[in-house]
Amino acid sequence: MAYPKQEERFVYKGYPCVVLFMPLGYRCGYVGIPEDIKINAEDIDCHCGITYQEDHLYNQDDENTQWIGFDCGHCCDGFDTEAVKKYFADDSEVLTALERMKDFHQIVNSEHEVRTLEYVKDNCMKIVDQIIERISRKIINIDKAAANKFIDWANKYFDFPDVADTRDLIRPCIEFFIENEIFTLSELKAELRRNNISLHEKYFDKLEAEQ
């Protein structure tokens, strides 16, 4: 039985990417994602869509990683017969099958494009960019929701001007509380916890450094 060949592994923006070449003559691309990140793979835009989502990948030993990937073995894809000869030169069964399918491969390749290594790598990077954008959007949405909740609570103490993004008011509001001795920093944090308001630590960093 012939196994895939790892054609390339690389890291893009911190995410491991793997290209496997299959004995039948096509490539598959995969991206490793931290296992605690929830991804709806169905609407990831890549070559013919995501066809693989597992907590393991052939010949990879990354810990705490889930893998999503796509394959280029669809009816719209050609076969890289030269790469088969290169990577499976010592496998007589694969080469025999290749010879037997020669006429079929010629017909398919005359009508459909062979998906190259660079093409698959580009699609892997495209997946990573989408994952990063989704994570960023989720963080922003969480941050905005917390900001709105904080401002609603703080309105008990004074009125805020109308702004497009309530996050712009958080730091001035915290500074107002501290400077006017309404709360100490520790008291303010305790009050926020009691009200289930979770603000990012970035809003407190400068003030904590000055304590």
Tab-separated table of C-alpha atoms in Angstrom, residues 12 23 45 64 128 137 155-156 175 189:
chain	number	residue	atom	x	y	z
A	12	TYR	CA	2.432	30.933	7.678
A	23	PRO	CA	-0.167	8.163	-4.976
A	45	ASP	CA	-13.222	29.514	0.931
A	64	ASN	CA	-3.167	20.162	20.808
A	128	VAL	CA	-4.991	30.884	7.408
A	137	ARG	CA	-13.678	39.630	14.359
A	155	ASN	CA	-23.889	55.570	33.418
A	156	LYS	CA	-25.057	55.297	37.020
A	175	GLU	CA	-9.252	57.237	34.740
A	189	LYS	CA	-11.996	45.596	39.206
